[in-house]
C-alpha positions as YAML, in Angstrom:
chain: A
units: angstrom
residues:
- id: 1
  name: UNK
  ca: [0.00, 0.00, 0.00]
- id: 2
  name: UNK
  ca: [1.13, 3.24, -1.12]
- id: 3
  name: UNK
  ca: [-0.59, 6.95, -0.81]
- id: 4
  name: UNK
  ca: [-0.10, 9.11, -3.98]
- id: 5
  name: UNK
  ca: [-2.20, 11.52, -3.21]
- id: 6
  name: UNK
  ca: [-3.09, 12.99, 0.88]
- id: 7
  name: UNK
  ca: [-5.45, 15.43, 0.39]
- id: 8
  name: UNK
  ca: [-6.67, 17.56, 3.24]
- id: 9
  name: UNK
  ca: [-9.48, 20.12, 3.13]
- id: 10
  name: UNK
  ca: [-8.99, 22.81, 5.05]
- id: 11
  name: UNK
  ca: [-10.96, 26.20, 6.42]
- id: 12
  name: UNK
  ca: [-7.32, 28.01, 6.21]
- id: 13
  name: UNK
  ca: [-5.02, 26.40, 3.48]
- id: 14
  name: UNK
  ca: [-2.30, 28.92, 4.11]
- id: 15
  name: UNK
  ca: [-1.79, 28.26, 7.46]
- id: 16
  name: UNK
  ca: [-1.57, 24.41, 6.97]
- id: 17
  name: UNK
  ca: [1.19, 25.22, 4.53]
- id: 18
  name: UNK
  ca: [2.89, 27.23, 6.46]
- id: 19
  name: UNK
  ca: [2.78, 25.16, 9.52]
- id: 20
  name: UNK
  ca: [3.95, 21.95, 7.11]
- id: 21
  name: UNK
  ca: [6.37, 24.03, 5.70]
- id: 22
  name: UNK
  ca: [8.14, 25.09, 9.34]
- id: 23
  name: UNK
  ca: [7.78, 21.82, 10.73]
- id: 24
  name: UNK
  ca: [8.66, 19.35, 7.74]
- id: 25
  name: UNK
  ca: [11.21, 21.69, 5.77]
- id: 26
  name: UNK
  ca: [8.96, 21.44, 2.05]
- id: 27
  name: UNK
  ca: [7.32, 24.05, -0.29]
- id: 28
  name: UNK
  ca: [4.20, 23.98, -1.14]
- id: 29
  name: UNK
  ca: [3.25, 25.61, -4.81]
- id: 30
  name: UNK
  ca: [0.76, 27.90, -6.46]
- id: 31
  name: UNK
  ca: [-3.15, 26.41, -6.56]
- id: 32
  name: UNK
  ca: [-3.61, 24.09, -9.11]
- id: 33
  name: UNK
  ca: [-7.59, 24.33, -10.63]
- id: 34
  name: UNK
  ca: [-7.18, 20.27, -11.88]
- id: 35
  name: UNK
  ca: [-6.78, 19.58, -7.91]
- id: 36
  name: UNK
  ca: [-9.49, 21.48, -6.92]
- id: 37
  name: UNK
  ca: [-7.66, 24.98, -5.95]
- id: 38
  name: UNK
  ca: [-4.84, 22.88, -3.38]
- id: 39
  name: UNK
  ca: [-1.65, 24.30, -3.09]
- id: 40
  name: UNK
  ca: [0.86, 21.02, -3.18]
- id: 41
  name: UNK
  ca: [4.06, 19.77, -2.31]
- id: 42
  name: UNK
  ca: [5.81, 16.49, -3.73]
- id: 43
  name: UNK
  ca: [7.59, 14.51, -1.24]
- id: 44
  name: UNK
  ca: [11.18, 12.45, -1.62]
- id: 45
  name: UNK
  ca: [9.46, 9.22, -2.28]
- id: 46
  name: UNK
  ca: [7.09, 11.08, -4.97]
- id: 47
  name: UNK
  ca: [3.47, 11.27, -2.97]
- id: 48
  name: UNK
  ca: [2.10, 14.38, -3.16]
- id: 49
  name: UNK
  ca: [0.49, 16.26, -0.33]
- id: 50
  name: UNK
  ca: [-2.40, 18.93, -1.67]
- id: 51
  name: UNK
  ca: [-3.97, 21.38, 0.68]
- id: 52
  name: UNK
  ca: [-7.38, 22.90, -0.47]
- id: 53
  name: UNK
  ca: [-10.36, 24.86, 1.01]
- id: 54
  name: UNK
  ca: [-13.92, 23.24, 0.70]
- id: 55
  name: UNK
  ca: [-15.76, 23.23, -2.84]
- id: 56
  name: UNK
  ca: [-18.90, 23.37, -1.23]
- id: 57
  name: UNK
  ca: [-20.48, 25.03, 1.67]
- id: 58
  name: UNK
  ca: [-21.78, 21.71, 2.63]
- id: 59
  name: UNK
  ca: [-17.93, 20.10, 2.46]
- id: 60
  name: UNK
  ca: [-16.53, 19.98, 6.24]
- id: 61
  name: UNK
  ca: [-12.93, 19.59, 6.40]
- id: 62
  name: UNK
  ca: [-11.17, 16.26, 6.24]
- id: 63
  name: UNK
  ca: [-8.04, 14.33, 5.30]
- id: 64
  name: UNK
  ca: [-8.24, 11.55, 2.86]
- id: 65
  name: UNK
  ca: [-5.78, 9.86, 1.44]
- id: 66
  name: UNK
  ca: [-6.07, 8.20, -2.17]
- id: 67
  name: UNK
  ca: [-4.26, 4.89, -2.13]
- id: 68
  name: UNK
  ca: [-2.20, 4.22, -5.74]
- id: 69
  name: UNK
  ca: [-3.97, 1.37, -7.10]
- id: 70
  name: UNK
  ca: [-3.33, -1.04, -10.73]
- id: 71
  name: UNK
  ca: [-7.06, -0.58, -11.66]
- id: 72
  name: UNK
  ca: [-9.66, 1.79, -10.49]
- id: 73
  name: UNK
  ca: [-12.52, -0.13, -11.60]
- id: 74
  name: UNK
  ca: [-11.70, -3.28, -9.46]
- id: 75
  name: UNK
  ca: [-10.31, -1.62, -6.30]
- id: 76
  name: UNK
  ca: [-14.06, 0.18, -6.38]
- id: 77
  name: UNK
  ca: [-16.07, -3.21, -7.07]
- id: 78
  name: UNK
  ca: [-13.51, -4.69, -4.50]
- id: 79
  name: UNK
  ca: [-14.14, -1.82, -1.33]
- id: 80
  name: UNK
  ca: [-18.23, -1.75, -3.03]
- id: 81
  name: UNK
  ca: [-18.40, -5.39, -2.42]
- id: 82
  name: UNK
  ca: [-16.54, -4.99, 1.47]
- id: 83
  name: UNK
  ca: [-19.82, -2.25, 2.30]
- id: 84
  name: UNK
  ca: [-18.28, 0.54, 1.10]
- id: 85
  name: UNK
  ca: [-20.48, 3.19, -0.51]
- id: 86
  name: UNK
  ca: [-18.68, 5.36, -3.96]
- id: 87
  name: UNK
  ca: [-19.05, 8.96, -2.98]
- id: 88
  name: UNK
  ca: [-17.42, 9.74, -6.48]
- id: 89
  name: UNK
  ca: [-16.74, 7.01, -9.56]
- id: 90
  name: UNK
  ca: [-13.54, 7.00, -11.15]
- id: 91
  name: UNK
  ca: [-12.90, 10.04, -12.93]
- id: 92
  name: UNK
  ca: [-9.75, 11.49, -14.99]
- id: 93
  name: UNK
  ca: [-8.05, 14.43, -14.44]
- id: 94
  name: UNK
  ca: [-6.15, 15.01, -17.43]
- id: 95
  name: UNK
  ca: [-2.31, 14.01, -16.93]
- id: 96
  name: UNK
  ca: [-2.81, 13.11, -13.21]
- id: 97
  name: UNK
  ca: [-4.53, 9.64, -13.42]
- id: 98
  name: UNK
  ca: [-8.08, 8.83, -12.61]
- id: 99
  name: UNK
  ca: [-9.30, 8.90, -9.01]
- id: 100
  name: UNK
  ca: [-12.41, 7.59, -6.57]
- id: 101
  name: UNK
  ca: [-13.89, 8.33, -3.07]
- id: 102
  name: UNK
  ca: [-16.05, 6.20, -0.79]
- id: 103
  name: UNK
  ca: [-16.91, 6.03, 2.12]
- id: 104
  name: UNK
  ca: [-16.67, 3.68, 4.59]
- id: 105
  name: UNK
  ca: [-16.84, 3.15, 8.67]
- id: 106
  name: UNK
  ca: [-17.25, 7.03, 8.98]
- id: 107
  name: UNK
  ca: [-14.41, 7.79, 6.84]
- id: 108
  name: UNK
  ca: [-13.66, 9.25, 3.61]
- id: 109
  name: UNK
  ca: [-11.48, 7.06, 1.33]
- id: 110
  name: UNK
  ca: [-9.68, 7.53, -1.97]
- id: 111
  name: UNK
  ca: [-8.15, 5.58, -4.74]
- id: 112
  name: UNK
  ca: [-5.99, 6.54, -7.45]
- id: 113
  name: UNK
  ca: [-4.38, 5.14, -10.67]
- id: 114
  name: UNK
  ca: [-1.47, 6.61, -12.79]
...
């Protein structure tokens, strides 16, 4: 198991940076719109960290991290078929890889594919 993407929703994305920044000696970059607005940061063994603020005023903050999977399709028939429910199918962001949510035991989960 591998995270390639920890995202983290947050009411003030600066200060997270900054804070990550002080304490873990990285640099986060400008927003990117493909990633929702985050600001990220790469990190030596190439998972990237993106900090964002909500995209709704109905999302609450959270951290979810989207585990690099082989094939999207079966890791979400796979967590479907272990109770999970798909908050959001697999979808492509151009030249990033496809990604998924669900939810399961209170938690939001992610998947991702290169």
């Amino acid at each position: 198991m591998k995270v390639h993407y920890l995202e983290i929703v947050s009411e003030d994305v600066d200060a997270v940076c900054k804070a990550y920044e002080a304490a873990h000696g990285v640099r986060f970059g400008e927003p990117d719109e493909l990633l929702g607005g985050a600001r990220t940061c790469t990190l030596a063994d190439g998972s990237i960290v993106g900090v964002r603020g909500p995209l709704r005023s109905t999302e609450a903050p959270v951290v979810r991290p989207y585990w690099l999977v082989e094939d999207i399709d079966q890791a979400v028939a796979d967590v479907e078929a272990a109770g999970a429910k798909v908050a959001m199918a697999p979808m492509e962001i151009p030249g990033k890889g496809k990604f998924a949510i669900y939810i399961l035991g209170g938690n939001d989960h992610g998947l991702w594919q290169v």
